[in-house]
């Protein structure tokens, strides 16, 4: 199954963070201050996902901005004895830890209550392909997590993503902050740094959830992806000014385009060879910040 193509969908782009802590768990700031910071940085929606607790967001939405329900839940032990962290979106009641014996049970319980689940920060959690490949009915994984990157250098989980896609496990890729707002003089604060851009007919809780479920978004911590289309046997991409555009494909194929000299790229074309199990697009700006599309081609 392919994601819905956000570049062809009707509507407007909306910017959102799907993984947010407040001082209702181990974040430093109260929910209203967190919301204000996201509004002031051009975001349109956030999910507040405190640990093992649903924060009341009923008074936090403002004109043109949605604060949405969620929580981050444990989900048993991984192959290497680490813990799963699972981000539950649109979860409106707290689930007790005793009801979270393993990751699949959490996914199914959250979905039975109308929510959806993303596997948080696989690299930070020490998850392996064996921990991820058997999970069903979740939306995907965090392929970038700001606080995991800033704090211990384990923010990127794109290899986990490719490992899943190469095994024909369709998985959406999300970029999130996982903000905790703790000041530390040797790293930047972990807020307003990574997001998804979702294409919505209107900014409502229902439409945000529909787009996230359908994969109608791309993820970024910097660049913009302006368009992706398939024409004449080619995948054509246009972006904001970037240094590198990669077409990531199963096994040792795909293609990378790098700007040379002082020039930057604003697009690239990839000729489809026909044996790609999947193709996804990513681009890096001069500071190494990245945008990631969901799969453009995906063979079942
Ligand atoms: Zn976590
Ligand atoms: Zn978290």
GROMACS .gro file of C-alpha atoms and ligand atoms in nm:
model
  302
    1UNK     CA    1   0.000   0.000   0.000
    2UNK     CA    2   0.130   0.343  -0.089
    3UNK     CA    3   0.072   0.647   0.127
    4UNK     CA    4  -0.168   0.907  -0.009
    5UNK     CA    5   0.042   1.151  -0.211
    6UNK     CA    6   0.040   1.478  -0.013
    7UNK     CA    7   0.169   1.672  -0.313
    8UNK     CA    8  -0.139   1.584  -0.516
    9UNK     CA    9  -0.393   1.614  -0.234
   10UNK     CA   10  -0.631   1.910  -0.203
   11UNK     CA   11  -0.580   2.141   0.089
   12UNK     CA   12  -0.302   2.331   0.260
   13UNK     CA   13   0.016   2.234   0.441
   14UNK     CA   14   0.004   2.225   0.819
   15UNK     CA   15   0.307   2.183   1.045
   16UNK     CA   16   0.289   1.960   1.350
   17UNK     CA   17   0.488   1.795   1.627
   18UNK     CA   18   0.366   1.451   1.731
   19UNK     CA   19   0.573   1.388   2.045
   20UNK     CA   20   0.570   1.647   2.323
   21UNK     CA   21   0.627   1.630   2.699
   22UNK     CA   22   0.524   1.887   2.960
   23UNK     CA   23   0.572   1.915   3.335
   24UNK     CA   24   0.283   1.671   3.370
   25UNK     CA   25   0.558   1.411   3.318
   26UNK     CA   26   0.931   1.480   3.280
   27UNK     CA   27   0.915   1.796   3.068
   28UNK     CA   28   1.026   2.124   3.224
   29UNK     CA   29   0.752   2.360   3.109
   30UNK     CA   30   0.378   2.366   3.177
   31UNK     CA   31   0.152   2.279   2.883
   32UNK     CA   32   0.047   2.640   2.807
   33UNK     CA   33   0.408   2.755   2.778
   34UNK     CA   34   0.491   2.463   2.548
   35UNK     CA   35   0.189   2.546   2.329
   36UNK     CA   36   0.290   2.914   2.310
   37UNK     CA   37   0.640   2.822   2.195
   38UNK     CA   38   0.507   2.604   1.914
   39UNK     CA   39   0.260   2.873   1.806
   40UNK     CA   40   0.537   3.134   1.805
   41UNK     CA   41   0.748   2.908   1.584
   42UNK     CA   42   0.486   2.863   1.315
   43UNK     CA   43   0.336   2.528   1.410
   44UNK     CA   44  -0.031   2.450   1.350
   45UNK     CA   45  -0.079   2.149   1.579
   46UNK     CA   46   0.094   1.940   1.844
   47UNK     CA   47   0.008   1.619   2.022
   48UNK     CA   48   0.093   1.631   2.394
   49UNK     CA   49   0.230   1.287   2.481
   50UNK     CA   50   0.333   1.280   2.845
   51UNK     CA   51   0.471   0.954   2.984
   52UNK     CA   52   0.198   0.711   3.091
   53UNK     CA   53  -0.050   0.994   3.134
   54UNK     CA   54  -0.300   1.176   2.913
   55UNK     CA   55  -0.266   1.550   2.968
   56UNK     CA   56  -0.589   1.749   2.948
   57UNK     CA   57  -0.561   1.960   2.633
   58UNK     CA   58  -0.922   2.083   2.632
   59UNK     CA   59  -0.826   2.445   2.704
   60UNK     CA   60  -0.500   2.459   2.509
   61UNK     CA   61  -0.615   2.493   2.148
   62UNK     CA   62  -0.629   2.849   2.015
   63UNK     CA   63  -0.751   3.013   1.699
   64UNK     CA   64  -0.562   2.844   1.416
   65UNK     CA   65  -0.378   2.602   1.646
   66UNK     CA   66  -0.472   2.256   1.774
   67UNK     CA   67  -0.342   2.090   2.090
   68UNK     CA   68  -0.429   1.721   2.059
   69UNK     CA   69  -0.450   1.426   2.296
   70UNK     CA   70  -0.188   1.156   2.332
   71UNK     CA   71   0.054   0.977   2.563
   72UNK     CA   72   0.385   0.790   2.549
   73UNK     CA   73   0.351   0.434   2.679
   74UNK     CA   74   0.593   0.156   2.767
   75UNK     CA   75   0.548  -0.173   2.587
   76UNK     CA   76   0.756  -0.451   2.738
   77UNK     CA   77   1.114  -0.556   2.668
   78UNK     CA   78   1.302  -0.570   2.340
   79UNK     CA   79   1.537  -0.840   2.208
   80UNK     CA   80   1.832  -0.674   2.384
   81UNK     CA   81   1.645  -0.613   2.707
   82UNK     CA   82   1.562  -0.249   2.645
   83UNK     CA   83   1.216  -0.097   2.667
   84UNK     CA   84   0.984  -0.008   2.384
   85UNK     CA   85   0.844   0.345   2.389
   86UNK     CA   86   0.520   0.389   2.196
   87UNK     CA   87   0.361   0.720   2.108
   88UNK     CA   88  -0.019   0.696   2.124
   89UNK     CA   89  -0.200   0.966   1.924
   90UNK     CA   90  -0.562   1.060   1.982
   91UNK     CA   91  -0.566   0.859   2.307
   92UNK     CA   92  -0.800   1.036   2.547
   93UNK     CA   93  -0.784   0.817   2.856
   94UNK     CA   94  -0.482   0.708   3.057
   95UNK     CA   95  -0.386   0.343   3.018
   96UNK     CA   96  -0.227   0.180   3.319
   97UNK     CA   97   0.119   0.022   3.287
   98UNK     CA   98  -0.020  -0.318   3.386
   99UNK     CA   99  -0.221  -0.313   3.063
  100UNK     CA  100   0.099  -0.267   2.859
  101UNK     CA  101   0.275  -0.607   2.876
  102UNK     CA  102   0.420  -0.589   2.526
  103UNK     CA  103   0.426  -0.359   2.226
  104UNK     CA  104   0.158  -0.536   2.024
  105UNK     CA  105  -0.083  -0.538   2.319
  106UNK     CA  106  -0.034  -0.162   2.356
  107UNK     CA  107  -0.094  -0.100   1.985
  108UNK     CA  108  -0.415  -0.303   1.993
  109UNK     CA  109  -0.539  -0.147   2.318
  110UNK     CA  110  -0.474   0.208   2.197
  111UNK     CA  111  -0.651   0.135   1.869
  112UNK     CA  112  -0.949  -0.014   2.052
  113UNK     CA  113  -0.984   0.327   2.219
  114UNK     CA  114  -0.972   0.518   1.890
  115UNK     CA  115  -0.601   0.603   1.893
  116UNK     CA  116  -0.304   0.521   1.669
  117UNK     CA  117   0.052   0.423   1.758
  118UNK     CA  118   0.399   0.521   1.637
  119UNK     CA  119   0.710   0.337   1.760
  120UNK     CA  120   0.926   0.605   1.922
  121UNK     CA  121   1.300   0.650   1.863
  122UNK     CA  122   1.406   0.293   1.765
  123UNK     CA  123   1.780   0.379   1.762
  124UNK     CA  124   1.772   0.547   2.104
  125UNK     CA  125   1.574   0.251   2.242
  126UNK     CA  126   1.821  -0.004   2.105
  127UNK     CA  127   1.548  -0.174   1.904
  128UNK     CA  128   1.651  -0.415   1.630
  129UNK     CA  129   1.472  -0.533   1.320
  130UNK     CA  130   1.356  -0.835   1.520
  131UNK     CA  131   1.174  -0.602   1.759
  132UNK     CA  132   1.004  -0.412   1.477
  133UNK     CA  133   0.929  -0.660   1.202
  134UNK     CA  134   0.655  -0.850   1.384
  135UNK     CA  135   0.452  -0.546   1.495
  136UNK     CA  136   0.117  -0.497   1.323
  137UNK     CA  137  -0.148  -0.224   1.299
  138UNK     CA  138   0.076   0.066   1.402
  139UNK     CA  139   0.144   0.360   1.169
  140UNK     CA  140   0.520   0.365   1.159
  141UNK     CA  141   0.836   0.470   1.336
  142UNK     CA  142   1.010   0.791   1.430
  143UNK     CA  143   1.289   0.823   1.174
  144UNK     CA  144   1.415   1.137   1.346
  145UNK     CA  145   1.381   1.243   1.710
  146UNK     CA  146   1.529   1.579   1.816
  147UNK     CA  147   1.591   1.508   2.183
  148UNK     CA  148   1.749   1.168   2.112
  149UNK     CA  149   1.979   1.335   1.860
  150UNK     CA  150   2.070   1.632   2.079
  151UNK     CA  151   2.127   1.431   2.395
  152UNK     CA  152   2.311   1.115   2.287
  153UNK     CA  153   2.351   1.137   1.909
  154UNK     CA  154   2.094   0.863   1.843
  155UNK     CA  155   1.823   1.060   1.669
  156UNK     CA  156   1.815   0.893   1.328
  157UNK     CA  157   1.638   0.562   1.272
  158UNK     CA  158   1.640   0.564   0.893
  159UNK     CA  159   1.830   0.235   0.873
  160UNK     CA  160   1.560   0.070   1.082
  161UNK     CA  161   1.312   0.219   0.834
  162UNK     CA  162   1.497   0.086   0.530
  163UNK     CA  163   1.534  -0.254   0.693
  164UNK     CA  164   1.156  -0.269   0.735
  165UNK     CA  165   1.080  -0.140   0.385
  166UNK     CA  166   1.328  -0.382   0.225
  167UNK     CA  167   1.137  -0.665   0.395
  168UNK     CA  168   0.812  -0.531   0.244
  169UNK     CA  169   0.688  -0.394   0.575
  170UNK     CA  170   0.523  -0.066   0.479
  171UNK     CA  171   0.598   0.192   0.746
  172UNK     CA  172   0.543   0.568   0.762
  173UNK     CA  173   0.845   0.776   0.868
  174UNK     CA  174   0.788   1.054   1.123
  175UNK     CA  175   1.017   1.332   1.248
  176UNK     CA  176   0.939   1.459   1.599
  177UNK     CA  177   1.088   1.671   1.877
  178UNK     CA  178   1.008   1.455   2.183
  179UNK     CA  179   1.066   1.787   2.357
  180UNK     CA  180   1.145   1.794   2.730
  181UNK     CA  181   1.263   2.163   2.740
  182UNK     CA  182   1.561   2.093   2.971
  183UNK     CA  183   1.827   2.359   2.940
  184UNK     CA  184   2.178   2.229   2.894
  185UNK     CA  185   2.462   2.463   2.802
  186UNK     CA  186   2.634   2.216   2.568
  187UNK     CA  187   2.339   2.148   2.340
  188UNK     CA  188   2.042   2.329   2.188
  189UNK     CA  189   1.702   2.305   2.350
  190UNK     CA  190   1.491   2.026   2.200
  191UNK     CA  191   1.185   2.223   2.092
  192UNK     CA  192   1.052   2.339   1.753
  193UNK     CA  193   1.322   2.149   1.564
  194UNK     CA  194   1.154   1.857   1.382
  195UNK     CA  195   0.805   1.814   1.241
  196UNK     CA  196   0.573   1.668   0.985
  197UNK     CA  197   0.406   1.870   0.711
  198UNK     CA  198   0.058   1.726   0.654
  199UNK     CA  199  -0.174   1.825   0.369
  200UNK     CA  200  -0.523   1.884   0.511
  201UNK     CA  201  -0.853   2.014   0.373
  202UNK     CA  202  -0.899   2.190   0.707
  203UNK     CA  203  -0.725   2.199   1.044
  204UNK     CA  204  -0.935   1.971   1.264
  205UNK     CA  205  -0.853   1.679   1.491
  206UNK     CA  206  -1.033   1.444   1.253
  207UNK     CA  207  -0.844   1.566   0.946
  208UNK     CA  208  -0.505   1.557   1.122
  209UNK     CA  209  -0.565   1.195   1.223
  210UNK     CA  210  -0.686   1.102   0.874
  211UNK     CA  211  -0.372   1.246   0.713
  212UNK     CA  212  -0.139   1.079   0.961
  213UNK     CA  213  -0.313   0.743   0.912
  214UNK     CA  214  -0.298   0.776   0.534
  215UNK     CA  215   0.069   0.882   0.527
  216UNK     CA  216  -0.034   1.210   0.364
  217UNK     CA  217   0.267   1.405   0.497
  218UNK     CA  218   0.643   1.436   0.480
  219UNK     CA  219   0.886   1.473   0.770
  220UNK     CA  220   1.157   1.735   0.816
  221UNK     CA  221   1.395   1.910   1.049
  222UNK     CA  222   1.482   2.178   0.795
  223UNK     CA  223   1.425   2.155   0.418
  224UNK     CA  224   1.097   2.167   0.232
  225UNK     CA  225   0.986   1.911  -0.024
  226UNK     CA  226   0.777   2.109  -0.272
  227UNK     CA  227   0.665   1.835  -0.509
  228UNK     CA  228   0.715   1.470  -0.598
  229UNK     CA  229   0.562   1.326  -0.913
  230UNK     CA  230   0.608   1.029  -1.142
  231UNK     CA  231   0.616   1.113  -1.513
  232UNK     CA  232   0.767   0.942  -1.817
  233UNK     CA  233   0.922   0.666  -1.608
  234UNK     CA  234   1.094   0.915  -1.378
  235UNK     CA  235   1.043   1.032  -1.023
  236UNK     CA  236   1.073   1.411  -1.024
  237UNK     CA  237   1.138   1.596  -0.700
  238UNK     CA  238   1.152   1.966  -0.625
  239UNK     CA  239   1.273   2.105  -0.295
  240UNK     CA  240   1.391   2.417  -0.119
  241UNK     CA  241   1.764   2.480  -0.169
  242UNK     CA  242   1.952   2.168  -0.058
  243UNK     CA  243   2.297   2.017  -0.090
  244UNK     CA  244   2.197   1.654  -0.148
  245UNK     CA  245   1.892   1.468  -0.280
  246UNK     CA  246   1.884   1.091  -0.231
  247UNK     CA  247   1.653   0.838  -0.389
  248UNK     CA  248   1.672   0.554  -0.140
  249UNK     CA  249   1.590   0.213  -0.283
  250UNK     CA  250   1.604  -0.147  -0.158
  251UNK     CA  251   1.945  -0.322  -0.159
  252UNK     CA  252   2.245  -0.154  -0.324
  253UNK     CA  253   2.065   0.065  -0.571
  254UNK     CA  254   1.912   0.410  -0.581
  255UNK     CA  255   2.088   0.732  -0.665
  256UNK     CA  256   2.234   1.034  -0.489
  257UNK     CA  257   2.263   1.386  -0.634
  258UNK     CA  258   2.504   1.631  -0.470
  259UNK     CA  259   2.546   1.998  -0.553
  260UNK     CA  260   2.898   2.093  -0.647
  261UNK     CA  261   3.089   2.416  -0.593
  262UNK     CA  262   2.876   2.694  -0.451
  263UNK     CA  263   2.561   2.576  -0.624
  264UNK     CA  264   2.266   2.419  -0.448
  265UNK     CA  265   1.999   2.184  -0.577
  266UNK     CA  266   1.627   2.256  -0.599
  267UNK     CA  267   1.529   1.932  -0.768
  268UNK     CA  268   1.636   1.600  -0.913
  269UNK     CA  269   1.502   1.321  -1.133
  270UNK     CA  270   1.541   0.949  -1.085
  271UNK     CA  271   1.487   0.709  -1.373
  272UNK     CA  272   1.282   0.415  -1.253
  273UNK     CA  273   1.468   0.093  -1.339
  274UNK     CA  274   1.175  -0.132  -1.255
  275UNK     CA  275   1.323  -0.356  -0.988
  276UNK     CA  276   1.298  -0.113  -0.698
  277UNK     CA  277   1.118  -0.278  -0.412
  278UNK     CA  278   1.058   0.071  -0.279
  279UNK     CA  279   1.173   0.426  -0.337
  280UNK     CA  280   1.171   0.705  -0.083
  281UNK     CA  281   1.323   1.052  -0.116
  282UNK     CA  282   1.535   1.245   0.131
  283UNK     CA  283   1.725   1.571   0.097
  284UNK     CA  284   1.987   1.746   0.311
  285UNK     CA  285   2.055   2.118   0.334
  286UNK     CA  286   2.400   2.269   0.385
  287UNK     CA  287   2.364   2.227   0.762
  288UNK     CA  288   2.278   1.858   0.731
  289UNK     CA  289   1.916   1.915   0.817
  290UNK     CA  290   1.692   1.672   0.635
  291UNK     CA  291   1.349   1.615   0.486
  292UNK     CA  292   1.212   1.264   0.431
  293UNK     CA  293   0.923   1.162   0.207
  294UNK     CA  294   0.723   0.849   0.265
  295UNK     CA  295   0.757   0.581  -0.002
  296UNK     CA  296   0.692   0.696  -0.357
  297UNK     CA  297   0.708   0.341  -0.493
  298UNK     CA  298   0.637   0.035  -0.280
  299UNK     CA  299   0.608  -0.319  -0.417
  300UNK     CA  300   0.392  -0.544  -0.200
  301LIG    ZN1  301   1.062   0.788   2.474
  302LIG    ZN1  302   0.910   1.104   2.475
   0.00000   0.00000   0.00000
